[in-house]
Amino acid sequence: TPEQKEADDYKAKGNELYKKKQFKEAIEMYDKAIEKEPNEILYYNNKAAVLIEMGEDHYQEALDMLNGVLEKRYDMNTANPGGASFEKVAKVFSRMAVVYEKKKDFQSAIDYYNKSLCEDNNRFTRNALRELERNREKFEKEAYIDPVKAEEHREAGNNFFKEKKYVEAKAEYDEAVKRNPADAKLYSNRAATLTKLMAYPDALKDLEECLKLDPKFIKAYSRKGAAHFFMKEYHKALQAYDQGLQLDPDNEECKQGKNQVLSKISETSRSTEVDEEQLRHAMADPEIQQILHDPQIKMFLQSMQENPKEAQKAMMSDVKLAEAVNKLMAAGIIRTG
């Protein structure tokens, strides 16, 4: 109809003014469009977009307006077929979801995106919902951060640790990490507890995070060495202690830990009994697998069986070969017993 055409012209002008951030003038155009064709729901939706851009003082006005037109959606669609179609109503619900997200009312925003999907299940809304859920998780994590409370939980964890109440200590360290995930020592403390609980892989994950935050955290290297030692990954334990000693050559924990590992490597390499657990861990290590697939190592292993003296001589004259062989000995792959 001529009225609808005139209304669309006002809407187009409103869109142009909106792009130029001339919000007051844009609203005037949308109001004129609504006056000409009050049963086209998108005009209200566009006006709401402008109100949102005008700031939080206008958020409630936008929501009230959109709730009002949604109550009349079926009457609007009857008076103007397609004026409040499922697809258009879906856009209104999505617009309302945007407002609620800006208000940090994430649950309401999720509810409105789901209402939108019930009207029109499209990819853009699904993506917006996933992004919203990620934003909510990030917001909640950041809102929970409190370094003072983190320190309180850390001290409580330390007390439980001294009392050998490791489950309780871990719970306190868990809370401390949530309260201050950027504090390296919290991961190190929790790793110590996890080691006592024999959850070595989890302890190693915490120690990796600790060292990512603070690469010079010496205690993390000694605790990493201990976790690998208990997992019978002696080659990795040795590496961890060496990394710590590079930073502090006089660190007693790393020195004692390294000596313990070297003693254990010497013991196991002379033993005639194969430690199946140690071998399993070694064969699952990508670094060990890479060494074993090296043609030079294959030749060396064959030479050890056929001519041990020549093999020994080759190892003495090649530093890289010696390093690889020592790793295989530490991992329990090569034995002298």
Coordinates of C-alpha atoms in Angstrom, one line a residue:
T1 CA 0.0 0.0 0.0
P2 CA 1.1 3.6 -0.3
E3 CA 1.3 3.8 3.5
Q4 CA 3.6 0.8 3.7
K5 CA 5.8 2.2 0.9
E6 CA 6.0 5.5 2.8
A7 CA 6.7 3.7 6.0
D8 CA 9.5 1.8 4.4
D9 CA 11.0 5.1 3.1
Y10 CA 11.0 6.4 6.7
K11 CA 12.6 3.2 7.9
A12 CA 15.4 3.5 5.2
K13 CA 16.1 7.1 6.3
G14 CA 16.2 5.9 9.9
N15 CA 18.7 3.2 9.0
E16 CA 21.0 5.8 7.4
L17 CA 20.8 8.1 10.4
Y18 CA 21.5 5.2 12.7
K19 CA 24.7 4.4 10.8
K20 CA 25.7 8.0 11.2
K21 CA 25.0 7.7 14.9
Q22 CA 22.4 10.4 14.7
F23 CA 20.2 8.6 17.1
K24 CA 17.6 11.2 18.0
E25 CA 16.8 11.8 14.3
A26 CA 16.8 8.1 13.6
I27 CA 14.1 7.5 16.2
E28 CA 12.0 10.3 14.7
M29 CA 12.1 8.5 11.3
Y30 CA 11.2 5.1 12.9
D31 CA 8.3 6.7 14.8
K32 CA 7.0 8.1 11.5
A33 CA 7.3 4.6 10.0
I34 CA 5.3 3.2 12.9
E35 CA 2.7 5.9 12.6
K36 CA 2.2 5.0 8.9
E37 CA 2.3 1.2 9.5
P38 CA 1.9 0.3 13.1
N39 CA 1.6 -3.4 12.4
E40 CA 5.2 -3.9 11.1
I41 CA 7.2 -5.3 14.0
L42 CA 10.6 -4.6 12.5
Y43 CA 10.1 -0.9 12.8
Y44 CA 9.9 -1.3 16.6
N45 CA 12.9 -3.6 16.5
N46 CA 15.0 -1.1 14.6
K47 CA 13.9 1.7 17.1
A48 CA 15.0 -0.6 19.9
A49 CA 18.4 -1.0 18.3
V50 CA 18.8 2.8 18.5
L51 CA 17.7 3.0 22.1
I52 CA 20.2 0.3 23.0
E53 CA 23.0 2.3 21.3
M54 CA 21.9 5.4 23.3
G55 CA 23.0 3.7 26.5
E56 CA 21.8 1.8 29.6
D57 CA 19.4 4.5 30.6
H58 CA 17.3 3.5 27.6
Y59 CA 17.5 -0.3 28.0
Q60 CA 14.3 -0.6 29.9
E61 CA 12.5 1.6 27.5
A62 CA 13.5 -0.7 24.6
L63 CA 12.4 -3.8 26.6
D64 CA 9.0 -2.3 27.5
M65 CA 8.4 -1.3 23.9
L66 CA 9.3 -4.8 22.5
N67 CA 7.2 -6.6 25.2
G68 CA 4.3 -4.4 24.3
V69 CA 4.4 -5.2 20.6
L70 CA 5.0 -9.0 21.3
E71 CA 1.7 -9.0 23.2
K72 CA 0.0 -7.8 20.0
R73 CA 1.9 -10.0 17.5
Y74 CA -1.0 -12.0 16.4
D75 CA -3.3 -9.0 15.9
M76 CA -0.5 -7.3 14.0
N77 CA 0.0 -10.3 11.7
T78 CA -3.7 -10.4 11.0
A79 CA -3.9 -6.7 10.2
N80 CA -0.7 -6.8 8.1
P81 CA 0.1 -10.4 7.0
G82 CA 3.8 -11.1 7.5
G83 CA 4.2 -8.0 9.7
A84 CA 4.9 -10.1 12.7
S85 CA 6.0 -13.4 11.1
F86 CA 7.9 -16.0 13.0
E87 CA 11.2 -14.8 11.5
K88 CA 10.5 -11.2 12.5
V89 CA 9.4 -12.1 16.0
A90 CA 12.6 -14.2 16.3
K91 CA 14.6 -11.0 15.6
V92 CA 12.7 -9.2 18.4
F93 CA 13.5 -11.9 20.9
S94 CA 17.2 -11.8 19.8
R95 CA 17.2 -8.0 20.3
M96 CA 15.8 -8.4 23.8
A97 CA 18.5 -11.0 24.5
V98 CA 21.1 -8.4 23.5
V99 CA 19.7 -6.0 26.0
Y100 CA 19.7 -8.5 28.8
E101 CA 23.3 -9.5 28.0
K102 CA 24.3 -5.8 28.3
K103 CA 22.5 -5.7 31.6
K104 CA 24.6 -8.7 32.7
D105 CA 21.4 -10.7 33.2
F106 CA 22.8 -13.7 31.4
Q107 CA 20.1 -16.2 32.2
S108 CA 17.4 -13.9 30.8
A109 CA 19.5 -13.4 27.7
I110 CA 19.8 -17.1 27.3
D111 CA 16.0 -17.5 27.7
Y112 CA 15.3 -15.0 25.0
Y113 CA 17.7 -16.5 22.6
N114 CA 16.0 -19.8 23.1
K115 CA 12.6 -18.1 22.5
S116 CA 14.1 -16.7 19.3
L117 CA 15.2 -20.2 18.2
C118 CA 11.7 -21.5 18.8
E119 CA 10.4 -19.0 16.3
D120 CA 13.2 -19.4 13.8
N121 CA 16.0 -21.9 14.4
N122 CA 18.8 -20.2 12.4
R123 CA 22.6 -20.5 12.5
F124 CA 23.2 -16.8 13.5
T125 CA 21.1 -17.1 16.6
R126 CA 22.7 -20.4 17.6
N127 CA 26.1 -18.8 17.3
A128 CA 25.0 -15.8 19.3
L129 CA 23.7 -18.1 22.0
R130 CA 27.0 -20.0 22.2
E131 CA 29.0 -16.8 22.3
L132 CA 26.7 -15.5 25.1
E133 CA 27.3 -18.7 27.1
R134 CA 31.1 -18.2 26.7
N135 CA 30.8 -14.6 27.8
R136 CA 28.7 -15.6 30.9
E137 CA 31.3 -18.1 31.9
K138 CA 34.1 -15.5 31.5
F139 CA 32.2 -12.9 33.4
E140 CA 31.4 -15.2 36.3
K141 CA 35.0 -16.3 36.6
E142 CA 36.3 -12.7 36.6
A143 CA 33.6 -11.6 39.0
Y144 CA 34.7 -14.4 41.4
I145 CA 38.3 -13.3 41.5
D146 CA 39.4 -12.1 44.9
P147 CA 43.1 -12.3 45.8
V148 CA 42.5 -11.6 49.5
K149 CA 40.0 -14.6 49.8
A150 CA 42.4 -16.7 47.6
E151 CA 45.2 -16.1 50.2
E152 CA 42.8 -17.1 53.0
H153 CA 42.0 -20.4 51.3
R154 CA 45.7 -21.0 50.5
E155 CA 46.6 -20.6 54.2
A156 CA 43.7 -22.9 55.2
G157 CA 45.0 -25.4 52.6
N158 CA 48.5 -25.1 54.1
N159 CA 47.2 -25.9 57.5
F160 CA 45.3 -29.0 56.3
F161 CA 48.4 -30.1 54.4
K162 CA 50.5 -29.9 57.6
E163 CA 47.9 -32.0 59.3
K164 CA 48.1 -34.5 56.4
K165 CA 44.4 -33.9 55.6
Y166 CA 45.1 -33.8 51.9
V167 CA 41.6 -34.1 50.6
E168 CA 40.6 -31.0 52.7
A169 CA 43.8 -29.2 51.6
K170 CA 43.0 -29.8 47.9
A171 CA 39.4 -28.4 48.4
E172 CA 40.9 -25.2 49.9
Y173 CA 43.5 -24.9 47.1
D174 CA 40.7 -25.5 44.5
E175 CA 38.9 -22.5 45.9
A176 CA 42.1 -20.4 46.0
V177 CA 42.7 -21.1 42.3
K178 CA 39.2 -20.0 41.4
R179 CA 39.6 -16.9 43.4
N180 CA 43.0 -16.0 41.9
P181 CA 43.9 -18.1 38.8
A182 CA 46.9 -15.9 38.0
D183 CA 48.8 -16.8 41.1
A184 CA 51.5 -19.4 40.2
K185 CA 52.1 -20.6 43.8
L186 CA 48.5 -21.8 44.2
Y187 CA 49.0 -24.4 41.4
S188 CA 52.3 -25.5 43.0
N189 CA 50.6 -25.9 46.4
R190 CA 47.7 -27.9 44.9
A191 CA 50.2 -30.0 42.9
A192 CA 52.0 -30.9 46.2
T193 CA 48.6 -32.1 47.6
L194 CA 47.8 -34.0 44.4
T195 CA 51.1 -35.8 44.6
K196 CA 50.3 -36.9 48.2
L197 CA 47.0 -38.2 46.9
M198 CA 48.9 -40.0 44.1
A199 CA 47.1 -38.1 41.4
Y200 CA 50.4 -37.5 39.6
P201 CA 49.0 -36.6 36.1
D202 CA 46.8 -33.9 37.7
A203 CA 49.8 -32.6 39.7
L204 CA 51.8 -32.3 36.5
K205 CA 49.0 -30.3 34.8
D206 CA 49.1 -27.9 37.7
L207 CA 52.8 -27.6 37.6
E208 CA 52.8 -26.9 33.9
E209 CA 50.3 -24.1 34.6
C210 CA 52.4 -22.8 37.4
L211 CA 55.5 -22.6 35.2
K212 CA 53.5 -21.0 32.4
L213 CA 52.7 -18.2 34.8
D214 CA 56.1 -18.1 36.4
P215 CA 58.9 -19.9 34.5
K216 CA 61.4 -19.2 37.3
F217 CA 59.3 -20.9 40.0
I218 CA 62.0 -23.3 41.3
K219 CA 59.8 -25.3 43.6
A220 CA 57.6 -26.2 40.7
Y221 CA 60.6 -27.9 39.0
S222 CA 61.4 -30.0 42.1
R223 CA 57.7 -31.0 42.5
K224 CA 57.6 -31.8 38.8
G225 CA 60.6 -34.0 39.2
A226 CA 59.0 -35.8 42.2
A227 CA 55.8 -36.4 40.3
H228 CA 57.7 -37.9 37.4
F229 CA 59.8 -40.0 39.8
F230 CA 56.7 -41.5 41.4
M231 CA 55.3 -42.3 37.9
K232 CA 58.7 -44.0 37.2
E233 CA 59.3 -41.6 34.4
Y234 CA 62.9 -41.1 35.5
H235 CA 64.1 -39.5 32.3
K236 CA 61.5 -36.8 32.7
A237 CA 62.2 -36.4 36.4
L238 CA 65.9 -35.9 35.6
Q239 CA 65.0 -33.2 33.0
A240 CA 62.8 -31.4 35.5
Y241 CA 65.5 -31.3 38.2
D242 CA 68.1 -30.2 35.7
Q243 CA 65.8 -27.3 34.6
G244 CA 65.5 -26.2 38.2
L245 CA 69.2 -26.4 38.8
Q246 CA 69.9 -24.3 35.7
L247 CA 68.0 -21.5 37.5
D248 CA 69.5 -22.2 40.9
P249 CA 72.5 -24.6 41.0
D250 CA 72.5 -24.7 44.8
N251 CA 68.8 -25.6 45.2
E252 CA 68.9 -28.5 47.7
E253 CA 65.5 -30.0 46.7
C254 CA 66.5 -30.3 43.1
K255 CA 70.0 -31.6 44.0
Q256 CA 68.7 -34.2 46.3
G257 CA 65.9 -35.2 43.9
K258 CA 68.4 -35.5 41.0
N259 CA 70.7 -37.7 43.1
Q260 CA 67.7 -39.9 44.1
V261 CA 66.7 -40.3 40.4
L262 CA 70.3 -41.1 39.3
S263 CA 70.5 -43.7 42.0
K264 CA 67.2 -45.3 40.9
I265 CA 68.3 -45.3 37.2
S266 CA 71.5 -47.0 38.2
E267 CA 69.5 -49.6 40.2
T268 CA 66.9 -50.3 37.5
S269 CA 69.4 -50.4 34.6
R270 CA 71.4 -53.2 36.4
S271 CA 68.3 -55.2 37.4
T272 CA 67.5 -58.3 35.5
E273 CA 63.8 -57.8 36.1
V274 CA 61.8 -55.6 33.7
D275 CA 59.5 -53.0 35.4
E276 CA 56.4 -53.2 33.2
E277 CA 54.9 -50.0 34.6
Q278 CA 58.1 -48.0 33.8
L279 CA 58.3 -49.5 30.4
R280 CA 54.6 -48.7 29.7
H281 CA 55.1 -45.1 30.6
A282 CA 58.3 -44.9 28.5
M283 CA 56.7 -46.4 25.4
A284 CA 53.8 -43.9 25.7
D285 CA 56.2 -40.9 25.7
P286 CA 56.4 -39.3 22.2
E287 CA 60.0 -38.2 22.9
I288 CA 61.1 -41.8 23.6
Q289 CA 59.2 -43.0 20.5
Q290 CA 61.0 -40.4 18.4
I291 CA 64.4 -41.5 19.7
L292 CA 63.6 -45.2 19.0
H293 CA 62.6 -44.4 15.4
D294 CA 65.9 -42.6 14.8
P295 CA 68.0 -44.6 12.3
Q296 CA 71.2 -43.8 14.2
I297 CA 69.7 -45.2 17.4
K298 CA 68.5 -48.3 15.7
M299 CA 72.0 -48.9 14.4
F300 CA 73.4 -48.3 17.9
L301 CA 71.0 -50.8 19.6
Q302 CA 72.0 -53.4 17.0
S303 CA 75.7 -52.6 17.5
M304 CA 75.2 -53.0 21.3
Q305 CA 74.1 -56.6 20.7
E306 CA 76.7 -57.5 18.1
N307 CA 79.7 -55.4 19.2
P308 CA 79.2 -53.7 22.6
K309 CA 82.7 -52.2 22.6
E310 CA 82.2 -50.4 19.3
A311 CA 78.8 -49.2 20.5
Q312 CA 80.4 -47.8 23.6
K313 CA 83.1 -46.1 21.5
A314 CA 80.5 -44.5 19.2
M315 CA 78.6 -43.2 22.2
M316 CA 81.7 -41.6 23.7
S317 CA 82.5 -39.8 20.5
D318 CA 79.0 -38.4 19.8
V319 CA 77.4 -36.1 22.4
K320 CA 73.9 -36.2 20.9
L321 CA 74.0 -40.0 20.7
A322 CA 75.1 -40.1 24.3
E323 CA 72.2 -37.9 25.4
A324 CA 69.7 -40.1 23.5
V325 CA 71.1 -43.3 25.0
N326 CA 71.1 -41.8 28.5
K327 CA 67.4 -40.9 28.1
L328 CA 66.7 -44.5 27.0
M329 CA 68.5 -45.8 30.0
A330 CA 66.7 -43.5 32.3
A331 CA 63.4 -44.6 30.7
G332 CA 64.3 -48.2 31.3
I333 CA 64.5 -49.1 27.6
I334 CA 68.2 -49.9 27.7
R335 CA 69.5 -52.0 30.6
T336 CA 72.9 -53.2 31.5
G337 CA 71.8 -56.0 33.8

